[in-house]
Coordinates of C-alpha atoms and ligand atoms in Angstrom, one line a residue:
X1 CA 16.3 25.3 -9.7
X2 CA 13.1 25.2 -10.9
X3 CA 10.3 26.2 -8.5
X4 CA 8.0 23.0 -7.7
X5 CA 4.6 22.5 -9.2
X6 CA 1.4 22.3 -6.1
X7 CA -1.2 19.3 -6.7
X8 CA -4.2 19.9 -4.7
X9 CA -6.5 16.3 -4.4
X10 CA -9.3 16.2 -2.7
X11 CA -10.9 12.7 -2.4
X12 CA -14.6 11.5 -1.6
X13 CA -15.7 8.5 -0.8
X14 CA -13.8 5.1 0.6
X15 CA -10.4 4.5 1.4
X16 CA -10.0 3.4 -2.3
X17 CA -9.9 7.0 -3.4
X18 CA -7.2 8.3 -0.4
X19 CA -5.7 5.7 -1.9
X20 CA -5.6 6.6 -5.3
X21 CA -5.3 9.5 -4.6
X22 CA -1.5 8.9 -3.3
X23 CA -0.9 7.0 -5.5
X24 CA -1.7 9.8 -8.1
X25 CA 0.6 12.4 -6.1
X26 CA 3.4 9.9 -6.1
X27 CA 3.1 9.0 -10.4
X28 CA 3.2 13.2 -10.6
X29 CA 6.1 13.6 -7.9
X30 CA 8.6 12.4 -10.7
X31 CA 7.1 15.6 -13.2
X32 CA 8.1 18.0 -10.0
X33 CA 4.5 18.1 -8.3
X34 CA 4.5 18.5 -4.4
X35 CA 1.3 18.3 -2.3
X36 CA 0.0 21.3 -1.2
X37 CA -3.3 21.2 1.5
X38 CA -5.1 24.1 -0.2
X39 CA -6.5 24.2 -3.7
X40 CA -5.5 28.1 -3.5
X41 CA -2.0 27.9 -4.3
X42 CA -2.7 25.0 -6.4
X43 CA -1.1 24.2 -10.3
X44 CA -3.4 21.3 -10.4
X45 CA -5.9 20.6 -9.0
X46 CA -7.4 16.9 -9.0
X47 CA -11.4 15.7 -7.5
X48 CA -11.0 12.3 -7.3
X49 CA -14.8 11.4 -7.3
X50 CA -16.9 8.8 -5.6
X51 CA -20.7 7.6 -7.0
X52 CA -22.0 6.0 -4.5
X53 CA -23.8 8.8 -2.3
X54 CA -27.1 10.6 -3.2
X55 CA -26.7 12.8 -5.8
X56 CA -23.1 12.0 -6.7
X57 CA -22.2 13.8 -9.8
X58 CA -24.3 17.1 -8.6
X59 CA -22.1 17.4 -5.9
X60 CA -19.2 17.1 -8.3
X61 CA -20.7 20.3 -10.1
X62 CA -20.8 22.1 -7.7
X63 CA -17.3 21.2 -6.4
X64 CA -15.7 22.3 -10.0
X65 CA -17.5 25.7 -9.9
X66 CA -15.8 26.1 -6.9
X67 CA -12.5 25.7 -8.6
X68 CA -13.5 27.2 -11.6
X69 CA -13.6 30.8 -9.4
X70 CA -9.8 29.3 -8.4
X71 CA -9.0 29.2 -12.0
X72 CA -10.6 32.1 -13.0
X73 CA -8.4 34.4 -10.2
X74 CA -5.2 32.5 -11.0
X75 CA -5.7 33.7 -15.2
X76 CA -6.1 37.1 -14.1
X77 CA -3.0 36.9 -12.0
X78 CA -1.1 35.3 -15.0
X79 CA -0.8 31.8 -13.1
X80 CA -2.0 28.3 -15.0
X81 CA -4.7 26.5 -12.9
X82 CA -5.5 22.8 -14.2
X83 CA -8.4 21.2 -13.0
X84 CA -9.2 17.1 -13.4
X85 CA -11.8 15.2 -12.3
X86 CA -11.1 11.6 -11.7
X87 CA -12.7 8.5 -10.3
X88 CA -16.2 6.9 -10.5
X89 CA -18.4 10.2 -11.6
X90 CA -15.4 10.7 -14.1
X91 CA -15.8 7.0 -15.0
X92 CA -19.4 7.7 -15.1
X93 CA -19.9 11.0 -17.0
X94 CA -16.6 10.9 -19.4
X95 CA -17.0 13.9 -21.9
X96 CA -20.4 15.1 -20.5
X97 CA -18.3 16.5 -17.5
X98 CA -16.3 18.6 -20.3
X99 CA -19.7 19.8 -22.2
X100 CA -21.1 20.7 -18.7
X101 CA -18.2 22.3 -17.2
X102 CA -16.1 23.6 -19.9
X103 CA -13.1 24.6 -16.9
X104 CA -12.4 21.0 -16.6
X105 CA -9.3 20.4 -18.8
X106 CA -9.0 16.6 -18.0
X107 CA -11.4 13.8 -16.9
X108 CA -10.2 10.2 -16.1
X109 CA -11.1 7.0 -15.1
X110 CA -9.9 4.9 -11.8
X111 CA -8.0 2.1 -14.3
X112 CA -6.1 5.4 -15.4
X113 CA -3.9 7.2 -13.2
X114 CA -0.7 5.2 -14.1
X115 CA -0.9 7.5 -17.6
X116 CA -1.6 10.4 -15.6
X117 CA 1.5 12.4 -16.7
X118 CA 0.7 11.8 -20.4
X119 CA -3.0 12.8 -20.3
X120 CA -2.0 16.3 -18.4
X121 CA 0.4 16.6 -21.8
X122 CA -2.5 16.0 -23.8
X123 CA -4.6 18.4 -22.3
X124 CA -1.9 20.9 -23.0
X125 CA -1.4 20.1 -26.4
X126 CA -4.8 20.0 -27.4
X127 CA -7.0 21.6 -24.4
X128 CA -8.8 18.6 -23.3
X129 CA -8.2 15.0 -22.8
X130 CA -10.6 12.8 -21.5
X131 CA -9.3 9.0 -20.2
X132 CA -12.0 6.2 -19.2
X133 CA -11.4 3.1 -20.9
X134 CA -10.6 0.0 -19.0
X135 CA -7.4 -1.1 -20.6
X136 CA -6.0 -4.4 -20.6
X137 CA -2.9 -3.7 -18.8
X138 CA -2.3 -3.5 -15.3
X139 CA -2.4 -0.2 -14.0
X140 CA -0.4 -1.0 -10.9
X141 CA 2.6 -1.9 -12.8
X142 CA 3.3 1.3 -14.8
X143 CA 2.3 3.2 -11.0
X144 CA 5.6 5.3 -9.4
X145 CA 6.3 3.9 -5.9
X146 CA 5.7 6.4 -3.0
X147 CA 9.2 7.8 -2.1
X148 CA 9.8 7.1 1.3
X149 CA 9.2 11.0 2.6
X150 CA 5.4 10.6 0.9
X151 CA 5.1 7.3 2.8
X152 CA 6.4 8.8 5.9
X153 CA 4.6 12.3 5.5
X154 CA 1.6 9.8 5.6
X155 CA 1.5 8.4 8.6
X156 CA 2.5 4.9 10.5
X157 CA -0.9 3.8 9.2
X158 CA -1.6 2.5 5.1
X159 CA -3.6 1.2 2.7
X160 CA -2.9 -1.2 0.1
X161 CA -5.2 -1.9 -2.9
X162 CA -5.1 -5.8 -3.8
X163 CA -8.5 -5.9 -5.8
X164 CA -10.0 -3.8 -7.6
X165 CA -14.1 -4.0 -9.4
X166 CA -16.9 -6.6 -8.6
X167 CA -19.0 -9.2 -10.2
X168 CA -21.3 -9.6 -7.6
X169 CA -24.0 -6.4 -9.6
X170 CA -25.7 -6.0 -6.8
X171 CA -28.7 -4.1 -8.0
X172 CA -28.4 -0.6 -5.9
X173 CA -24.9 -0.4 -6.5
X174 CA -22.6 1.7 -9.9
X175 CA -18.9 -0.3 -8.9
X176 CA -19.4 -3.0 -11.6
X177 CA -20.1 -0.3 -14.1
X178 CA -17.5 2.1 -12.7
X179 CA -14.6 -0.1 -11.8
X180 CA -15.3 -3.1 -13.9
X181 CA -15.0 -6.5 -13.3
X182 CA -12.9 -8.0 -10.5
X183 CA -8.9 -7.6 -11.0
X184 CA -6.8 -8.9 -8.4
X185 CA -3.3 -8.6 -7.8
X186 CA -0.6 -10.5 -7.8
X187 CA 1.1 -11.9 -4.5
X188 CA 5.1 -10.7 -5.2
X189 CA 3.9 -7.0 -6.2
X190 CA 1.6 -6.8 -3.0
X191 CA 4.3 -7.6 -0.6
X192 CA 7.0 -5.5 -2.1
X193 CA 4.7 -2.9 -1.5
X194 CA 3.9 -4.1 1.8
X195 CA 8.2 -4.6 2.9
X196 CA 8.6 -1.0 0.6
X197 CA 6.0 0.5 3.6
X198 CA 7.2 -0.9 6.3
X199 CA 10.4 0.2 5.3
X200 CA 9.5 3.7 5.9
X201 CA 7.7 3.2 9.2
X202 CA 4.3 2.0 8.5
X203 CA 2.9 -0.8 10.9
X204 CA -0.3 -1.1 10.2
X205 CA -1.6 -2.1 6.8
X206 CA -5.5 -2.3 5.4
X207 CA -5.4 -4.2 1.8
X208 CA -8.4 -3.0 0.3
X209 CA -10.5 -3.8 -2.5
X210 CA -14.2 -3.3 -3.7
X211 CA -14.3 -7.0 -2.9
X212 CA -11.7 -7.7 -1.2
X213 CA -12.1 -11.0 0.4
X214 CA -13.1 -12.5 -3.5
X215 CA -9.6 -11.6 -3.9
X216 CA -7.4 -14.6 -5.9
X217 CA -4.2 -13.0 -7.0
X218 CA -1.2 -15.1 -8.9
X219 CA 1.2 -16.4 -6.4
X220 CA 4.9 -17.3 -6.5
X221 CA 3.7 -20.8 -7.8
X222 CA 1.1 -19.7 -10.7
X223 CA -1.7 -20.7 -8.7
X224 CA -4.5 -18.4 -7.2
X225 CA -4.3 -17.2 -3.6
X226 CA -6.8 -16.5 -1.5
X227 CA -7.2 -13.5 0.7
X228 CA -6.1 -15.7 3.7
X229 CA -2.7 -17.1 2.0
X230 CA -2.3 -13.3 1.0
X231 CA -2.6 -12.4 4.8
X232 CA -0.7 -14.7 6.1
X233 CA 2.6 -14.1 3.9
X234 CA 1.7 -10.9 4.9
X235 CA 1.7 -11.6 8.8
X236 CA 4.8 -13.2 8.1
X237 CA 6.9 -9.8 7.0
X238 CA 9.0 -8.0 10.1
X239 CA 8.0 -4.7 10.7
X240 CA 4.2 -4.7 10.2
X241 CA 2.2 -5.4 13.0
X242 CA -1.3 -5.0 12.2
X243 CA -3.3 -6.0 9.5
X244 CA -6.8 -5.5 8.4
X245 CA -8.8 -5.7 5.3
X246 CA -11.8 -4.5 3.9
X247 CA -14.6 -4.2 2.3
X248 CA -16.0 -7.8 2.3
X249 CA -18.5 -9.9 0.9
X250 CA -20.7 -11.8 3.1
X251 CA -20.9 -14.4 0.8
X252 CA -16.8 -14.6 0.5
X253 CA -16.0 -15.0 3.9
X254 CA -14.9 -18.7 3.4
X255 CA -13.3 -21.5 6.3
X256 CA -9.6 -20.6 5.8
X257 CA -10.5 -16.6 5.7
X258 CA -12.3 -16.5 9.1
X259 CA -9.7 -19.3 10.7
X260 CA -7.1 -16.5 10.0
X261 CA -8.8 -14.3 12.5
X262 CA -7.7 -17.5 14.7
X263 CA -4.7 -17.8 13.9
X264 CA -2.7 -15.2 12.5
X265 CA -2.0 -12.5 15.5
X266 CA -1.3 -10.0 13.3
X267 CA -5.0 -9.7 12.0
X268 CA -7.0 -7.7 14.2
X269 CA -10.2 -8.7 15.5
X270 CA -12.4 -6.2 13.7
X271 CA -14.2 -6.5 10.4
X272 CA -16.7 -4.4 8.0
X273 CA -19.1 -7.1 6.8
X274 CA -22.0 -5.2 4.9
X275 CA -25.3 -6.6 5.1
X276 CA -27.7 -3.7 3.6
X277 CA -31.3 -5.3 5.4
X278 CA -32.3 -7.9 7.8
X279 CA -34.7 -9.4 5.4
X280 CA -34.7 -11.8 2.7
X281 CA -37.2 -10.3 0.4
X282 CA -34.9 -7.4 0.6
X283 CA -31.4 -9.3 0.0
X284 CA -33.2 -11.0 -2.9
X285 CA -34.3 -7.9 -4.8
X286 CA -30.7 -6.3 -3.9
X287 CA -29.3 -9.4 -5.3
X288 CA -27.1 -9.9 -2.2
X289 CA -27.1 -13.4 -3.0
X290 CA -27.1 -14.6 0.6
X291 CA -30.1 -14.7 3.2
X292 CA -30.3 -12.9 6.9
X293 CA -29.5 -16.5 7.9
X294 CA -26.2 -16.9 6.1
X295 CA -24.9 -13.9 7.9
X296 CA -26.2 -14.4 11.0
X297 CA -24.2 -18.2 10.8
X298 CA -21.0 -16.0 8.9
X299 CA -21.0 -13.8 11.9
X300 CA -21.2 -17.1 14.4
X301 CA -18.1 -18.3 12.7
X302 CA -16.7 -15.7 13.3
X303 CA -17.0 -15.1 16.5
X304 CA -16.3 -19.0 17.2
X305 CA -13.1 -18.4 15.7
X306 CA -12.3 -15.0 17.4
X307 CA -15.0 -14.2 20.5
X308 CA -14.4 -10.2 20.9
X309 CA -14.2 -9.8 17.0
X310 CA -16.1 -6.2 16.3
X311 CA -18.3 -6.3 13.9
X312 CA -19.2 -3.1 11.5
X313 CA -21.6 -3.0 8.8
X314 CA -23.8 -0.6 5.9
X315 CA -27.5 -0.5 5.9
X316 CA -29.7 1.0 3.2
X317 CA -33.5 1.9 4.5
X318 CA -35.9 2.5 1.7
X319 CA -34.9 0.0 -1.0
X320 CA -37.9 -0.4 -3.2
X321 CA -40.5 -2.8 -2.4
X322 CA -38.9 -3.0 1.6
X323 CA -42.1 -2.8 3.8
X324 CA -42.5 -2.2 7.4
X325 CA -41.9 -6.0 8.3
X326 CA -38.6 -5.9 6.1
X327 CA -37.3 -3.1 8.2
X328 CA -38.3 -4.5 11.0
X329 CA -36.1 -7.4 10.4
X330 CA -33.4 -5.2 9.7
X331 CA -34.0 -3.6 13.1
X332 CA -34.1 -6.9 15.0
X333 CA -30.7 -8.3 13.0
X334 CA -28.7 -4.9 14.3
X335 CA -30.0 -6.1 17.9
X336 CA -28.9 -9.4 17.3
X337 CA -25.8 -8.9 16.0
X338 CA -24.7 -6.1 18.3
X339 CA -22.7 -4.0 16.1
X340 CA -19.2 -2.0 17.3
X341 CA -20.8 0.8 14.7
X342 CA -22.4 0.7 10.8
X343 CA -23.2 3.1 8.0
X344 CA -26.4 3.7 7.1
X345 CA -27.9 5.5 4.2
X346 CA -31.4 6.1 2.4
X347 CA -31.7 4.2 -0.5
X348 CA -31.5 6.7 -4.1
X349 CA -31.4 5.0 -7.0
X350 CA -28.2 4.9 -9.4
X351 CA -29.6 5.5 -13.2
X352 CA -28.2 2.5 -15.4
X353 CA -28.9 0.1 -12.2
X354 CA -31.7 -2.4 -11.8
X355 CA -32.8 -0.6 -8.8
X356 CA -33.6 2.5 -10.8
X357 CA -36.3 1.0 -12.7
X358 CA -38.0 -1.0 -10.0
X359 CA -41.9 -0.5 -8.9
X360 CA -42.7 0.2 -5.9
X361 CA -40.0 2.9 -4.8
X362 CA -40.2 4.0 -1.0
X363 CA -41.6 7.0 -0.3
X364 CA -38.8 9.6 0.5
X365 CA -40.7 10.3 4.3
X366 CA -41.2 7.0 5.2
X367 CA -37.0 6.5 4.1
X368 CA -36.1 9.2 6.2
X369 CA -38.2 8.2 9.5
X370 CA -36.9 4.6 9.7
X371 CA -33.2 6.0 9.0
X372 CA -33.8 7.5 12.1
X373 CA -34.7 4.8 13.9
X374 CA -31.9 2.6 12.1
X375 CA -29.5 5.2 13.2
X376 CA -30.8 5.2 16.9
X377 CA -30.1 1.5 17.2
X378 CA -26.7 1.5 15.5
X379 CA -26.1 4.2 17.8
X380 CA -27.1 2.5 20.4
X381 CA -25.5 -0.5 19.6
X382 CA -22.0 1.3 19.2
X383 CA -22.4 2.8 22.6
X384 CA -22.7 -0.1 24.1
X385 CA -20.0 -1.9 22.6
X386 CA -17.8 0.8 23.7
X387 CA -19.1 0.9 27.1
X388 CA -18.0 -2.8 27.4
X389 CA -14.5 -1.6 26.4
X390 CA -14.2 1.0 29.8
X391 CA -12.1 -0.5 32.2
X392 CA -10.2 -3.1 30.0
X393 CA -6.7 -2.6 29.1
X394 CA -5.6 -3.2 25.1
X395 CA -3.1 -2.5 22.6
X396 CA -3.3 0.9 21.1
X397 CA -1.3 1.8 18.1
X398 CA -0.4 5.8 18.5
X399 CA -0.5 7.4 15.2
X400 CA -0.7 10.9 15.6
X401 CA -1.0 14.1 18.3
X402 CA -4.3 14.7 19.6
X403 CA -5.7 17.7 19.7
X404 CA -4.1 18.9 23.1
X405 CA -0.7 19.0 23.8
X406 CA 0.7 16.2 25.8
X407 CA -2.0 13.7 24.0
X408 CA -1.6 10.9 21.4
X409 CA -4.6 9.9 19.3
X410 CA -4.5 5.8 18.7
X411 CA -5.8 3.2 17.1
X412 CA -7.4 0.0 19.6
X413 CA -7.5 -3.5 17.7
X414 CA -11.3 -2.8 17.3
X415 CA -10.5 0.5 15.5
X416 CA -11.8 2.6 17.7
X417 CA -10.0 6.1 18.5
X418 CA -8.2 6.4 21.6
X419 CA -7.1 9.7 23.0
X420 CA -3.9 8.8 25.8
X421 CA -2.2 11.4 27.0
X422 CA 1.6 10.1 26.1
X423 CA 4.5 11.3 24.5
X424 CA 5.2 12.5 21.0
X425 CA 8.2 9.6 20.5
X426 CA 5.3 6.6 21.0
X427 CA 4.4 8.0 17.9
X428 CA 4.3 4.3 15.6
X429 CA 4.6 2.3 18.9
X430 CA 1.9 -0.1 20.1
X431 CA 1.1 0.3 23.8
X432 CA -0.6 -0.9 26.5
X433 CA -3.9 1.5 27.3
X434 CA -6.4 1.0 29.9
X435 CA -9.9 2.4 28.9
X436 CA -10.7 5.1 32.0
X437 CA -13.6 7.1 29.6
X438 CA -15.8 7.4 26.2
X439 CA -17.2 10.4 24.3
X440 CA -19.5 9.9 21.4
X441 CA -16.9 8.8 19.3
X442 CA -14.0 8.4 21.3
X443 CA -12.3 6.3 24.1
X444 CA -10.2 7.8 26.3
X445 CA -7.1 6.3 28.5
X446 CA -3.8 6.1 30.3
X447 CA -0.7 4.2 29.4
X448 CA -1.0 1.1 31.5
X449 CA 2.3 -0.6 32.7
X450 CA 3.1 -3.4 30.4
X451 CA 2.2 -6.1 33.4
X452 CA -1.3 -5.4 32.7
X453 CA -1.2 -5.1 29.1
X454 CA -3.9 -7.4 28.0
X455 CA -2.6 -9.8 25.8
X456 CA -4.3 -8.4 22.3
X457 CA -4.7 -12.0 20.6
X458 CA -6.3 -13.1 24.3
X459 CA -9.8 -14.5 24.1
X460 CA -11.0 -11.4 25.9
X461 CA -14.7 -11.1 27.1
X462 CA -16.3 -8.2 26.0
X463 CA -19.0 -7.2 27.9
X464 CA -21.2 -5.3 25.2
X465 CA -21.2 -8.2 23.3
X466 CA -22.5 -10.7 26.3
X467 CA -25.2 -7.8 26.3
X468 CA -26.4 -7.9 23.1
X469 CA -26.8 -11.5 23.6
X470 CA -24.0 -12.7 21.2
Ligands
SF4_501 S1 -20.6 -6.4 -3.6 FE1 -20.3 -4.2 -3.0 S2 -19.2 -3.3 -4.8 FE2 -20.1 -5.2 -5.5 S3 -22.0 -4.6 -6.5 FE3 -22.5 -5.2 -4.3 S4 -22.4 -3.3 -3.1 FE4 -21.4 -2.9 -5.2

């Protein structure tokens, strides 16, 4: 029997990449690759790359000289170490990642991966092979399916990609350059995979997409769907009982999309809805397209439709031109909206975006003191949500052990961690847990007998949010 080959992937950035990056493993499991969680004892290695942090492609750098020792000790020991760097940087960067760092034998873009098997024969034939064109084909249907061990192996939890690149060129932001235009797929393939998942034990599913909710795949009848018909034939399947999708569009949360977090039980009541600054003058040079008033009524809707729906967001400080008023109107918008958590990030500008070449760039000081007293209110804004969460008794999906024996680690419908001390079998089970205790990041509780068990689609008062005036 031949002795398997180890792929090592380490992923930055969203849930895109972990994505990918299964799906990568799975398209290589057919060619005798099995994971390995070390880049060590690693055959290939793959950095699947993300550009949308500070100093992106430095950071990927100094990543491959890390491996490069790797490859270095496994020549001398006789033993073939492959590296490839995929994703946006690769996307980015092509062939200057090769000139730079002559130990990377293969670079290759996100609309790739289906011909990853082919491009590692390449680089063997010929000692390179670089891969970032955005062909006209659909990736997803030359991808291998996940065997149902990989799916397993990776928890009762998935993603599933439905759309991938944006049109919306905001003007901070590399996706429309890196991942091109918007590509959506279509409604049979998404629910195979969906059915293929549950199948194996999954019951919760995110469908993801750079853009998610502009998603407008074919369905059975020719016509475009919408994210909301996609969720509800998806709410429909046995087996999955939680959905959630992100990342969304302020602007594309339509009627039908934020009545589904009405109607459809399955969806849970928690959403990331980015909104980057409180102020107009702000939105406008970011080319959001909508004003602090438009979310503010987006976030009313929503909460209309579904009254303890979590809100979570991203915030950039610094963004050229943003003064002291526009960040205090970012400020007063986190108050308002009383967040369950956010990200939050100084602006650094992107080379090839419009932002890059704007006057008036925020001094880095000035960035760095009012991320700090962003992150305070966030902070404080998160805390408070949770704090509103002690006491009351919700559904908790249990997805792995904790980190003490005896103790489950769970998912509420807010997305929140819950540590419960419960038994290894409720491992993929939903149940019942009253909220006794918090930590920074973490709520804490006890199984509660099913006569209390909230019931999760309830319109449930949530304190922190009566707080925050919501
Ligand atoms: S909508 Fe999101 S992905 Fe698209 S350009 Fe704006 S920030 Fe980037």
């Amino acid at each position: 029997m031949t002795k398997p080959l180890k792929l090592f992937v380490k992923s930055f950035g969203c849930q895109m990449n972990v994505y990918d990056s299964h799906r990568m493993a799975d398209t290589l499991a057919p060619r005798g690759y099995v994971e390995t969680n070390t880049a060590e004892d690693a055959d290939l290695v793959i950095l699947n790359t993300c550009h949308i942090r500070e100093k992106a492609a430095e950071k990927v750098y100094s990543e491959i000289g890390r491996v490069r020792r790797l490859k270095e000790a496994a020549a001398a020991a006789g033993r073939r170490l492959t590296i490839a760097v995929a994703g946006c940087v690769a996307q980015a960067e092509g062939e200057e990642i090769i000139r730079r760092a002559p130990a990377v034998d293969l670079v290759f873009g996100p609309q790739s991966y289906h011909r990853l098997p082919e491009l590692l024969d390449r680089a063997e034939r010929d000692g390179k092979a670089v891969d970032t064109e955005f062909p006209l084909d659909d990736k997803f249907d030359h991808l291998a399916p996940p065997s149902m061990q990989a799916v397993r192996s990776r928890g009762v939890s998935a993603f599933v990609t439905v759309q991938e690149g944006c049109d919306k060129f905001c003007t901070f932001c590399v996706v429309p350059y890196t991942r091109g235009a918007e590509v959506s797929r279509p409604v049979a393939k998404i629910l195979a995979e969906i059915e293929r998942l549950a199948d194996a034990g999954v019951r919760e599913v995110t469908l993801i997409g750079q853009n998610v909710n502009a998603y407008h795949g074919e369905g059975s009848d020719g016509r475009a769907c919408s994210l909301a018909q996609l969720l509800e034939r998806a709410a429909a399947l046995s087996g999955i009982e939680r959905l959630r999708y992100t990342t969304s569009h302020p602007c594309d949360m339509d009627d039908d999309l934020i009545a589904a977090h009405r109607d459809l039980k399955k969806l849970m009541p928690q959403l990331h809805l980015p909104v980057q600054s409180g102020s107009d003058r702000v939105l406008a040079a970011m080319n959001r397209r909508h004003t602090r008033a438009d979310y503010l009524d987006t976030v009313e809707r929503l909460r209309v439709a579904r009254p303890d729906m979590a809100l979570t967001s991203d915030f950039i400080v610094g963004f050229p031109g943003e003064t002291e008023d526009d960040f205090a109107s970012t400020l007063a918008l986190v108050g308002k909206v009383g967040f369950s958590g956010a990200f939050s990030f100084k602006y650094s500008l992107r080379p090839g975006t419009p932002g890059a070449t704007m006057a008036d760039q925020v001094d880095e000081d000035v960035k760095s003191e009012r991320l700090q007293r962003l992150q305070a209110a966030i902070d404080a804004s998160q805390q408070a949500f949770n704090r509103g969460c002690v006491g009351r008794t919700f559904d908790v999906l249990f997805e792995k052990p904790g980190r003490y024996d005896g103790q489950l680690v769970g998912r509420s419908p807010y997305l929140q961690p819950v540590q419960v001390r419960a038994p290894a079998s409720l491992i993929g089970d939903i149940g019942a847990v009253t909220i006794t205790e918090l930590s920074s990041n973490s709520l804490f509780g006890t199984l509660a007998p099913e006569s209390a068990h909230e019931n999760a689609h309830a319109r449930a008062h949530v304190p922190a949010l009566a707080a925050a005036g919501v």
